[in-house]
mmCIF file of C-alpha atoms in Angstrom:
data_model
loop_
_atom_site.group_PDB
_atom_site.id
_atom_site.type_symbol
_atom_site.label_atom_id
_atom_site.label_comp_id
_atom_site.label_asym_id
_atom_site.label_seq_id
_atom_site.Cartn_x
_atom_site.Cartn_y
_atom_site.Cartn_z
ATOM 1 C CA UNK R 1 68.877 5.655 76.096
ATOM 2 C CA UNK R 2 66.044 6.388 73.706
ATOM 3 C CA UNK R 3 67.740 4.464 70.989
ATOM 4 C CA UNK R 4 67.615 1.208 72.896
ATOM 5 C CA UNK R 5 63.686 1.432 73.565
ATOM 6 C CA UNK R 6 61.781 -1.472 71.959
ATOM 7 C CA UNK R 7 59.679 -0.408 69.025
ATOM 8 C CA UNK R 8 56.263 -2.105 68.397
ATOM 9 C CA UNK R 9 53.961 -1.607 65.380
ATOM 10 C CA UNK R 10 50.389 -1.353 66.714
ATOM 11 C CA UNK R 11 48.600 -2.739 63.608
ATOM 12 C CA UNK R 12 49.769 -6.315 64.017
ATOM 13 C CA UNK R 13 48.582 -6.276 67.596
ATOM 14 C CA UNK R 14 45.127 -5.283 66.463
ATOM 15 C CA UNK R 15 45.170 -7.936 63.781
ATOM 16 C CA UNK R 16 45.943 -10.803 66.252
ATOM 17 C CA UNK R 17 43.452 -9.779 68.836
ATOM 18 C CA UNK R 18 40.465 -11.794 69.845
ATOM 19 C CA UNK R 19 37.096 -10.525 71.226
ATOM 20 C CA UNK R 20 37.908 -9.622 74.793
ATOM 21 C CA UNK R 21 35.259 -8.377 77.343
ATOM 22 C CA UNK R 22 36.618 -4.786 77.113
ATOM 23 C CA UNK R 23 36.492 -5.071 73.198
ATOM 24 C CA UNK R 24 32.908 -6.218 73.335
ATOM 25 C CA UNK R 25 31.953 -3.467 75.728
ATOM 26 C CA UNK R 26 33.532 -0.933 73.649
ATOM 27 C CA UNK R 27 31.605 -2.078 70.567
ATOM 28 C CA UNK R 28 28.401 -2.287 72.551
ATOM 29 C CA UNK R 29 28.716 1.362 73.672
ATOM 30 C CA UNK R 30 29.521 2.373 70.018
ATOM 31 C CA UNK R 31 26.347 0.679 68.965
ATOM 32 C CA UNK R 32 24.428 2.518 71.687
ATOM 33 C CA UNK R 33 25.846 5.876 70.461
ATOM 34 C CA UNK R 34 24.743 5.222 66.840
ATOM 35 C CA UNK R 35 21.390 3.797 68.051
ATOM 36 C CA UNK R 36 20.737 7.146 69.802
ATOM 37 C CA UNK R 37 22.108 9.125 66.896
ATOM 38 C CA UNK R 38 19.573 7.283 64.624
ATOM 39 C CA UNK R 39 16.864 7.638 67.105
ATOM 40 C CA UNK R 40 17.449 11.325 67.730
ATOM 41 C CA UNK R 41 17.734 12.180 64.072
ATOM 42 C CA UNK R 42 14.724 10.198 62.755
ATOM 43 C CA UNK R 43 12.364 10.656 65.563
ATOM 44 C CA UNK R 44 11.108 13.994 64.037
ATOM 45 C CA UNK R 45 9.526 11.798 61.152
ATOM 46 C CA UNK R 46 7.361 9.890 63.603
ATOM 47 C CA UNK R 47 6.453 13.094 65.659
ATOM 48 C CA UNK R 48 5.885 15.218 62.569
ATOM 49 C CA UNK R 49 2.146 14.563 62.339
ATOM 50 C CA UNK R 50 1.583 15.633 65.948
ATOM 51 C CA UNK R 51 3.896 18.657 65.590
ATOM 52 C CA UNK R 52 2.015 19.815 62.417
ATOM 53 C CA UNK R 53 -1.288 19.543 64.238
ATOM 54 C CA UNK R 54 0.090 21.323 67.391
ATOM 55 C CA UNK R 55 1.578 24.268 65.426
ATOM 56 C CA UNK R 56 -0.438 24.300 62.268
ATOM 57 C CA UNK R 57 2.681 23.806 60.149
ATOM 58 C CA UNK R 58 2.402 23.111 56.430
ATOM 59 C CA UNK R 59 4.128 20.201 54.669
ATOM 60 C CA UNK R 60 6.694 22.600 53.258
ATOM 61 C CA UNK R 61 7.619 23.826 56.758
ATOM 62 C CA UNK R 62 8.052 20.183 58.024
ATOM 63 C CA UNK R 63 10.115 19.412 54.962
ATOM 64 C CA UNK R 64 12.360 22.424 55.726
ATOM 65 C CA UNK R 65 12.859 21.291 59.340
ATOM 66 C CA UNK R 66 14.126 17.922 58.006
ATOM 67 C CA UNK R 67 16.229 19.407 55.378
ATOM 68 C CA UNK R 68 18.010 21.813 57.651
ATOM 69 C CA UNK R 69 18.827 18.914 59.944
ATOM 70 C CA UNK R 70 20.576 17.165 56.937
ATOM 71 C CA UNK R 71 22.604 20.286 56.137
ATOM 72 C CA UNK R 72 23.489 20.491 59.862
ATOM 73 C CA UNK R 73 24.846 16.904 59.682
ATOM 74 C CA UNK R 74 26.792 17.564 56.556
ATOM 75 C CA UNK R 75 28.537 20.629 58.195
ATOM 76 C CA UNK R 76 28.937 18.888 61.386
ATOM 77 C CA UNK R 77 30.664 15.940 59.870
ATOM 78 C CA UNK R 78 33.297 18.398 58.471
ATOM 79 C CA UNK R 79 33.724 20.300 61.633
ATOM 80 C CA UNK R 80 33.926 17.297 63.914
ATOM 81 C CA UNK R 81 36.278 15.543 61.675
ATOM 82 C CA UNK R 82 38.586 18.494 61.687
ATOM 83 C CA UNK R 83 38.314 18.587 65.617
ATOM 84 C CA UNK R 84 38.928 14.804 65.829
ATOM 85 C CA UNK R 85 42.335 15.156 63.975
ATOM 86 C CA UNK R 86 43.278 18.009 66.347
ATOM 87 C CA UNK R 87 42.158 17.014 69.802
ATOM 88 C CA UNK R 88 41.355 13.319 69.294
ATOM 89 C CA UNK R 89 38.438 11.005 68.418
ATOM 90 C CA UNK R 90 37.313 10.277 71.793
ATOM 91 C CA UNK R 91 36.818 13.791 73.199
ATOM 92 C CA UNK R 92 35.184 14.776 69.921
ATOM 93 C CA UNK R 93 32.722 11.767 70.236
ATOM 94 C CA UNK R 94 31.971 12.680 73.862
ATOM 95 C CA UNK R 95 31.256 16.416 72.873
ATOM 96 C CA UNK R 96 29.029 15.336 69.964
ATOM 97 C CA UNK R 97 26.913 12.875 72.022
ATOM 98 C CA UNK R 98 26.571 15.438 74.782
ATOM 99 C CA UNK R 99 25.813 18.185 72.138
ATOM 100 C CA UNK R 100 23.039 16.408 70.249
ATOM 101 C CA UNK R 101 21.521 15.184 73.575
ATOM 102 C CA UNK R 102 21.330 18.657 74.891
ATOM 103 C CA UNK R 103 19.796 20.169 71.829
ATOM 104 C CA UNK R 104 17.366 17.364 71.295
ATOM 105 C CA UNK R 105 16.301 17.973 74.917
ATOM 106 C CA UNK R 106 15.781 21.653 73.979
ATOM 107 C CA UNK R 107 13.650 20.627 71.071
ATOM 108 C CA UNK R 108 11.152 19.384 73.566
ATOM 109 C CA UNK R 109 10.710 22.944 74.951
ATOM 110 C CA UNK R 110 10.559 24.832 71.575
ATOM 111 C CA UNK R 111 7.615 27.256 71.302
ATOM 112 C CA UNK R 112 8.042 28.638 67.817
ATOM 113 C CA UNK R 113 8.996 27.514 64.283
ATOM 114 C CA UNK R 114 12.209 29.583 64.616
ATOM 115 C CA UNK R 115 13.160 27.722 67.793
ATOM 116 C CA UNK R 116 12.541 24.308 66.083
ATOM 117 C CA UNK R 117 14.499 25.370 63.018
ATOM 118 C CA UNK R 118 17.602 26.564 64.980
ATOM 119 C CA UNK R 119 17.604 23.597 67.386
ATOM 120 C CA UNK R 120 17.164 21.131 64.476
ATOM 121 C CA UNK R 121 20.239 22.613 62.657
ATOM 122 C CA UNK R 122 22.501 22.895 65.725
ATOM 123 C CA UNK R 123 21.547 19.307 66.810
ATOM 124 C CA UNK R 124 22.406 18.186 63.240
ATOM 125 C CA UNK R 125 25.929 19.636 63.633
ATOM 126 C CA UNK R 126 26.548 17.160 66.574
ATOM 127 C CA UNK R 127 24.619 14.303 65.051
ATOM 128 C CA UNK R 128 26.664 14.536 61.891
ATOM 129 C CA UNK R 129 30.025 14.235 63.793
ATOM 130 C CA UNK R 130 29.098 10.994 65.625
ATOM 131 C CA UNK R 131 28.635 8.428 62.737
ATOM 132 C CA UNK R 132 31.885 9.001 60.835
ATOM 133 C CA UNK R 133 33.898 9.141 64.064
ATOM 134 C CA UNK R 134 32.349 6.046 65.580
ATOM 135 C CA UNK R 135 32.777 4.171 62.271
ATOM 136 C CA UNK R 136 36.489 5.239 62.099
ATOM 137 C CA UNK R 137 37.064 4.046 65.671
ATOM 138 C CA UNK R 138 35.309 0.751 65.178
ATOM 139 C CA UNK R 139 37.172 0.066 61.980
ATOM 140 C CA UNK R 140 40.512 0.779 63.683
ATOM 141 C CA UNK R 141 40.076 -1.663 66.438
ATOM 142 C CA UNK R 142 38.585 -4.470 64.286
ATOM 143 C CA UNK R 143 40.971 -7.007 62.582
ATOM 144 C CA UNK R 144 40.568 -7.009 58.779
ATOM 145 C CA UNK R 145 39.036 -10.501 58.651
ATOM 146 C CA UNK R 146 35.835 -9.095 60.016
ATOM 147 C CA UNK R 147 36.300 -5.291 59.757
ATOM 148 C CA UNK R 148 33.331 -4.706 57.369
ATOM 149 C CA UNK R 149 31.056 -6.768 59.666
ATOM 150 C CA UNK R 150 32.243 -4.837 62.753
ATOM 151 C CA UNK R 151 31.620 -1.505 61.024
ATOM 152 C CA UNK R 152 28.201 -2.745 59.789
ATOM 153 C CA UNK R 153 27.185 -3.856 63.221
ATOM 154 C CA UNK R 154 27.754 -0.175 64.343
ATOM 155 C CA UNK R 155 25.717 1.070 61.498
ATOM 156 C CA UNK R 156 22.948 -1.391 62.248
ATOM 157 C CA UNK R 157 22.812 0.457 65.689
ATOM 158 C CA UNK R 158 21.942 3.615 63.734
ATOM 159 C CA UNK R 159 19.251 1.858 61.570
ATOM 160 C CA UNK R 160 17.637 0.255 64.656
ATOM 161 C CA UNK R 161 17.663 3.521 66.577
ATOM 162 C CA UNK R 162 15.647 5.038 63.703
ATOM 163 C CA UNK R 163 13.281 2.113 63.739
ATOM 164 C CA UNK R 164 12.866 2.391 67.474
ATOM 165 C CA UNK R 165 11.281 5.763 66.941
ATOM 166 C CA UNK R 166 8.082 4.038 65.718
ATOM 167 C CA UNK R 167 7.136 1.881 68.806
ATOM 168 C CA UNK R 168 8.501 4.545 71.166
ATOM 169 C CA UNK R 169 6.341 7.298 69.588
ATOM 170 C CA UNK R 170 3.247 4.960 69.538
ATOM 171 C CA UNK R 171 3.885 4.245 73.260
ATOM 172 C CA UNK R 172 4.674 7.831 74.542
ATOM 173 C CA UNK R 173 2.969 10.347 72.288
ATOM 174 C CA UNK R 174 -0.678 9.465 72.819
ATOM 175 C CA UNK R 175 -0.185 9.472 76.522
ATOM 176 C CA UNK R 176 2.414 12.308 77.182
ATOM 177 C CA UNK R 177 2.631 14.334 73.841
ATOM 178 C CA UNK R 178 5.001 14.599 71.131
ATOM 179 C CA UNK R 179 7.610 16.554 73.332
ATOM 180 C CA UNK R 180 8.051 13.446 75.421
ATOM 181 C CA UNK R 181 10.034 11.497 72.779
ATOM 182 C CA UNK R 182 12.508 14.268 72.546
ATOM 183 C CA UNK R 183 12.995 14.331 76.320
ATOM 184 C CA UNK R 184 13.682 10.628 76.134
ATOM 185 C CA UNK R 185 16.030 10.835 73.330
ATOM 186 C CA UNK R 186 17.794 13.752 74.927
ATOM 187 C CA UNK R 187 18.175 12.393 78.395
ATOM 188 C CA UNK R 188 19.264 8.897 77.166
ATOM 189 C CA UNK R 189 21.989 10.649 74.967
ATOM 190 C CA UNK R 190 23.275 12.647 78.006
ATOM 191 C CA UNK R 191 23.452 9.521 80.173
ATOM 192 C CA UNK R 192 25.295 7.605 77.449
ATOM 193 C CA UNK R 193 28.203 10.022 77.996
ATOM 194 C CA UNK R 194 28.802 8.256 81.309
ATOM 195 C CA UNK R 195 29.242 4.932 79.391
ATOM 196 C CA UNK R 196 31.558 6.503 76.681
ATOM 197 C CA UNK R 197 34.086 7.978 79.235
ATOM 198 C CA UNK R 198 35.300 4.687 80.714
ATOM 199 C CA UNK R 199 34.518 2.310 77.894
ATOM 200 C CA UNK R 200 35.521 4.002 74.657
ATOM 201 C CA UNK R 201 39.320 4.576 74.308
ATOM 202 C CA UNK R 202 41.096 7.043 72.234
ATOM 203 C CA UNK R 203 42.432 6.014 68.912
ATOM 204 C CA UNK R 204 45.800 4.345 69.351
ATOM 205 C CA UNK R 205 46.919 5.494 65.901
ATOM 206 C CA UNK R 206 46.018 9.040 66.773
ATOM 207 C CA UNK R 207 48.038 8.788 70.073
ATOM 208 C CA UNK R 208 50.955 7.292 68.222
ATOM 209 C CA UNK R 209 50.841 9.924 65.365
ATOM 210 C CA UNK R 210 50.595 12.914 67.838
ATOM 211 C CA UNK R 211 53.465 11.464 70.016
ATOM 212 C CA UNK R 212 52.562 13.651 72.864
ATOM 213 C CA UNK R 213 54.096 13.258 76.444
ATOM 214 C CA UNK R 214 52.626 10.137 77.840
ATOM 215 C CA UNK R 215 51.167 8.830 74.609
ATOM 216 C CA UNK R 216 53.122 5.575 74.615
ATOM 217 C CA UNK R 217 51.900 4.779 78.219
ATOM 218 C CA UNK R 218 48.323 5.380 77.066
ATOM 219 C CA UNK R 219 48.667 3.169 74.013
ATOM 220 C CA UNK R 220 50.088 0.397 76.244
ATOM 221 C CA UNK R 221 47.173 0.647 78.687
ATOM 222 C CA UNK R 222 44.542 0.517 75.895
ATOM 223 C CA UNK R 223 46.215 -2.501 74.257
ATOM 224 C CA UNK R 224 46.472 -4.360 77.492
ATOM 225 C CA UNK R 225 42.818 -3.699 78.143
ATOM 226 C CA UNK R 226 41.947 -4.955 74.695
ATOM 227 C CA UNK R 227 44.103 -8.073 75.087
ATOM 228 C CA UNK R 228 44.509 -9.073 78.690
ATOM 229 C CA UNK R 229 47.891 -10.889 79.164
ATOM 230 C CA UNK R 230 49.549 -8.970 76.343
ATOM 231 C CA UNK R 231 53.244 -8.588 77.195
ATOM 232 C CA UNK R 232 54.550 -5.182 76.493
ATOM 233 C CA UNK R 233 58.035 -4.172 77.838
ATOM 234 C CA UNK R 234 58.264 -1.100 79.968
ATOM 235 C CA UNK R 235 59.479 2.029 77.943
ATOM 236 C CA UNK R 236 58.106 0.512 74.600
ATOM 237 C CA UNK R 237 57.804 2.983 71.797
ATOM 238 C CA UNK R 238 54.780 2.503 69.498
ATOM 239 C CA UNK R 239 54.685 3.247 65.812
ATOM 240 C CA UNK R 240 52.249 3.002 62.943
ATOM 241 C CA UNK R 241 52.724 2.848 59.103
ATOM 242 C CA UNK R 242 51.191 6.239 58.743
ATOM 243 C CA UNK R 243 53.831 7.680 61.229
ATOM 244 C CA UNK R 244 56.702 6.101 59.133
ATOM 245 C CA UNK R 245 55.262 7.733 55.973
ATOM 246 C CA UNK R 246 55.031 11.079 57.824
ATOM 247 C CA UNK R 247 58.681 10.820 58.880
ATOM 248 C CA UNK R 248 59.739 9.949 55.334
ATOM 249 C CA UNK R 249 58.017 13.161 53.914
ATOM 250 C CA UNK R 250 54.965 11.193 52.512
ATOM 251 C CA UNK R 251 52.328 13.240 54.239
ATOM 252 C CA UNK R 252 48.621 12.858 53.204
ATOM 253 C CA UNK R 253 46.871 15.733 51.508
ATOM 254 C CA UNK R 254 43.402 15.808 50.301
ATOM 255 C CA UNK R 255 44.511 16.249 46.659
ATOM 256 C CA UNK R 256 45.624 12.636 46.860
ATOM 257 C CA UNK R 257 41.970 11.617 46.753
ATOM 258 C CA UNK R 258 41.844 12.877 43.232
ATOM 259 C CA UNK R 259 45.149 11.448 41.854
ATOM 260 C CA UNK R 260 45.429 8.426 39.530
ATOM 261 C CA UNK R 261 42.673 5.924 39.635
ATOM 262 C CA UNK R 262 41.098 7.731 42.585
ATOM 263 C CA UNK R 263 40.407 10.675 40.287
ATOM 264 C CA UNK R 264 37.227 8.692 39.145
ATOM 265 C CA UNK R 265 36.618 6.585 42.225
ATOM 266 C CA UNK R 266 36.414 9.451 44.800
ATOM 267 C CA UNK R 267 33.601 11.392 42.863
ATOM 268 C CA UNK R 268 31.808 8.188 42.190
ATOM 269 C CA UNK R 269 31.813 7.266 45.893
ATOM 270 C CA UNK R 270 30.502 10.747 46.730
ATOM 271 C CA UNK R 271 27.718 10.413 44.147
ATOM 272 C CA UNK R 272 26.726 6.978 45.414
ATOM 273 C CA UNK R 273 26.691 8.304 49.049
ATOM 274 C CA UNK R 274 24.750 11.313 47.984
ATOM 275 C CA UNK R 275 22.030 9.354 46.130
ATOM 276 C CA UNK R 276 21.772 6.748 48.857
ATOM 277 C CA UNK R 277 21.450 9.398 51.576
ATOM 278 C CA UNK R 278 18.811 11.207 49.596
ATOM 279 C CA UNK R 279 16.900 7.915 49.233
ATOM 280 C CA UNK R 280 17.095 7.071 52.853
ATOM 281 C CA UNK R 281 16.007 10.657 53.745
ATOM 282 C CA UNK R 282 12.855 10.537 51.584
ATOM 283 C CA UNK R 283 11.961 7.014 52.835
ATOM 284 C CA UNK R 284 12.515 7.813 56.443
ATOM 285 C CA UNK R 285 10.947 11.183 56.790
ATOM 286 C CA UNK R 286 8.013 10.917 54.441
ATOM 287 C CA UNK R 287 6.912 7.347 54.745
ATOM 288 C CA UNK R 288 5.058 7.752 57.972
ATOM 289 C CA UNK R 289 3.076 10.707 56.685
ATOM 290 C CA UNK R 290 2.456 9.124 53.334
ATOM 291 C CA UNK R 291 1.067 5.920 54.957
ATOM 292 C CA UNK R 292 -1.121 8.084 57.143
ATOM 293 C CA UNK R 293 -2.530 9.909 54.096
ATOM 294 C CA UNK R 294 -3.191 6.462 52.512
ATOM 295 C CA UNK R 295 -5.676 5.720 55.264
ATOM 296 C CA UNK R 296 -3.420 4.049 57.984
ATOM 297 C CA UNK R 297 -3.698 5.200 61.444
ATOM 298 C CA UNK R 298 -0.737 7.165 62.846
ATOM 299 C CA UNK R 299 0.534 4.193 64.972
ATOM 300 C CA UNK R 300 0.143 1.802 61.963
ATOM 301 C CA UNK R 301 2.126 4.305 59.749
ATOM 302 C CA UNK R 302 4.919 4.518 62.283
ATOM 303 C CA UNK R 303 5.099 0.716 62.694
ATOM 304 C CA UNK R 304 5.289 0.228 58.955
ATOM 305 C CA UNK R 305 8.077 2.696 58.699
ATOM 306 C CA UNK R 306 9.991 1.107 61.513
ATOM 307 C CA UNK R 307 9.643 -2.412 59.931
ATOM 308 C CA UNK R 308 11.383 -1.045 56.833
ATOM 309 C CA UNK R 309 14.304 0.065 58.867
ATOM 310 C CA UNK R 310 14.502 -3.354 60.633
ATOM 311 C CA UNK R 311 14.620 -5.017 57.284
ATOM 312 C CA UNK R 312 17.379 -2.670 56.279
ATOM 313 C CA UNK R 313 19.373 -3.663 59.343
ATOM 314 C CA UNK R 314 19.122 -7.399 58.472
ATOM 315 C CA UNK R 315 20.217 -6.616 54.968
ATOM 316 C CA UNK R 316 23.250 -4.793 56.253
ATOM 317 C CA UNK R 317 24.413 -7.699 58.306
ATOM 318 C CA UNK R 318 24.002 -10.199 55.517
ATOM 319 C CA UNK R 319 25.860 -7.990 52.994
ATOM 320 C CA UNK R 320 28.670 -7.099 55.449
ATOM 321 C CA UNK R 321 29.505 -10.930 55.923
ATOM 322 C CA UNK R 322 29.318 -11.287 52.196
ATOM 323 C CA UNK R 323 31.857 -8.408 51.636
ATOM 324 C CA UNK R 324 34.263 -9.731 54.295
ATOM 325 C CA UNK R 325 34.373 -13.022 52.421
ATOM 326 C CA UNK R 326 34.218 -12.014 48.815
ATOM 327 C CA UNK R 327 35.475 -8.448 48.732
ATOM 328 C CA UNK R 328 33.947 -5.062 48.417
ATOM 329 C CA UNK R 329 33.322 -4.888 44.678
ATOM 330 C CA UNK R 330 31.189 -8.003 44.812
ATOM 331 C CA UNK R 331 28.546 -6.341 46.933
ATOM 332 C CA UNK R 332 27.935 -3.448 44.589
ATOM 333 C CA UNK R 333 25.431 -5.089 42.405
ATOM 334 C CA UNK R 334 23.399 -6.805 45.088
ATOM 335 C CA UNK R 335 23.079 -3.459 46.861
ATOM 336 C CA UNK R 336 22.272 -1.287 43.904
ATOM 337 C CA UNK R 337 19.667 -3.375 42.074
ATOM 338 C CA UNK R 338 17.121 -3.755 44.826
ATOM 339 C CA UNK R 339 17.411 0.018 45.484
ATOM 340 C CA UNK R 340 16.894 0.893 41.809
ATOM 341 C CA UNK R 341 13.910 -1.429 41.639
ATOM 342 C CA UNK R 342 12.296 0.306 44.655
#
C-alpha cells in the first residue's frame, strides 16, 4: 500500500505560495523575536552609564561584560544549532526565547559584578541561538524571488530592537532606575513565547528529513495553513531534495564547506562576518558612552546611538531588494565601501 502513496516535493509548494494571513503572522512573530533579541542584547550599552555609577565599575569591567556576552552568543549559536538539528527548529527557538527572557529578568536583580558576568554570559548562550534559527526558518518559508528581502526584514527586527533601547532607557531609567529596562525586556520575551507556540511552525524540511511517525500529517497541516485551499491527497508522502540526496548516500558533512571553490569562499565569509560583527559591537556598545564623554547628555547620547541603528535598518531593506533583483555579488561593493569609509 505504501508504494501507491502520492509523493509531493515541498520546495515547489513554497515557491508558488503567496502571502497568506498565517504566513504574515508567522513573519511578524519572527520579527518580534529578533526585535527582543536585539533589545535584550544591546540594552546593556544604554544602561551601562547608570550601572557604572551604581556599582562603581571601571570602563574595563563594562567592556568585559559586553565581551562575555559576545562569547556567549558565539557558543550559543553552535549549541542551539546542534540542538535544532536534533529536536527541531521550533522547540529550540521556544527554549532560546524563554531562556534569554528569564536570564535578562535575572539581570535586573543582580547585586555583584560576578552575578552580572554570569547572567550576561548565560543569556548570551540563548541570544546567540535565536538569530540563526529564525533566519533559517524565515528563508525556508520564503520563495526565492524575495527570500533575501524576507530574511532582511527579520534582521531589521533585530536592528530596530537595538535602536528601541535608546528611547526606552530614556523613558524608564530616570524614573524607575536601570533595572527596569531589563525587567521590561525579560517579561516581554517570556510573553512572546505564548505567540511563538501557535504561530511559528516547525521546519517542513526538518519534518520530512526526520520522517518520524506523524511527520507527513504535520507537514500537510502546516502547508494548508500557509496556503488555504491547497489540495493535498490523504496519505501523501512528502519529500525534499536533501532527503533524496541522503537516500542516495550523498550526506552533507562539514568538510564540504572547504572543498573546491568553497575552500576560499567559506573562510572569507567567516572573515567578513567577524569584521562586521566587531564593527557593530564597537559602534553599538561604546557609542552612547563616547557621546556622553563628548558632552552630550545621557538621553541625547542614547538617542544618537538609536538613530544610527534606524539608519542601518533602512539600508538593510534597500540593499535586500537590490540583491533580490541583481544578485548577491552585486551588493558587496555598496556594503563594504561605506563601512570602510566610516
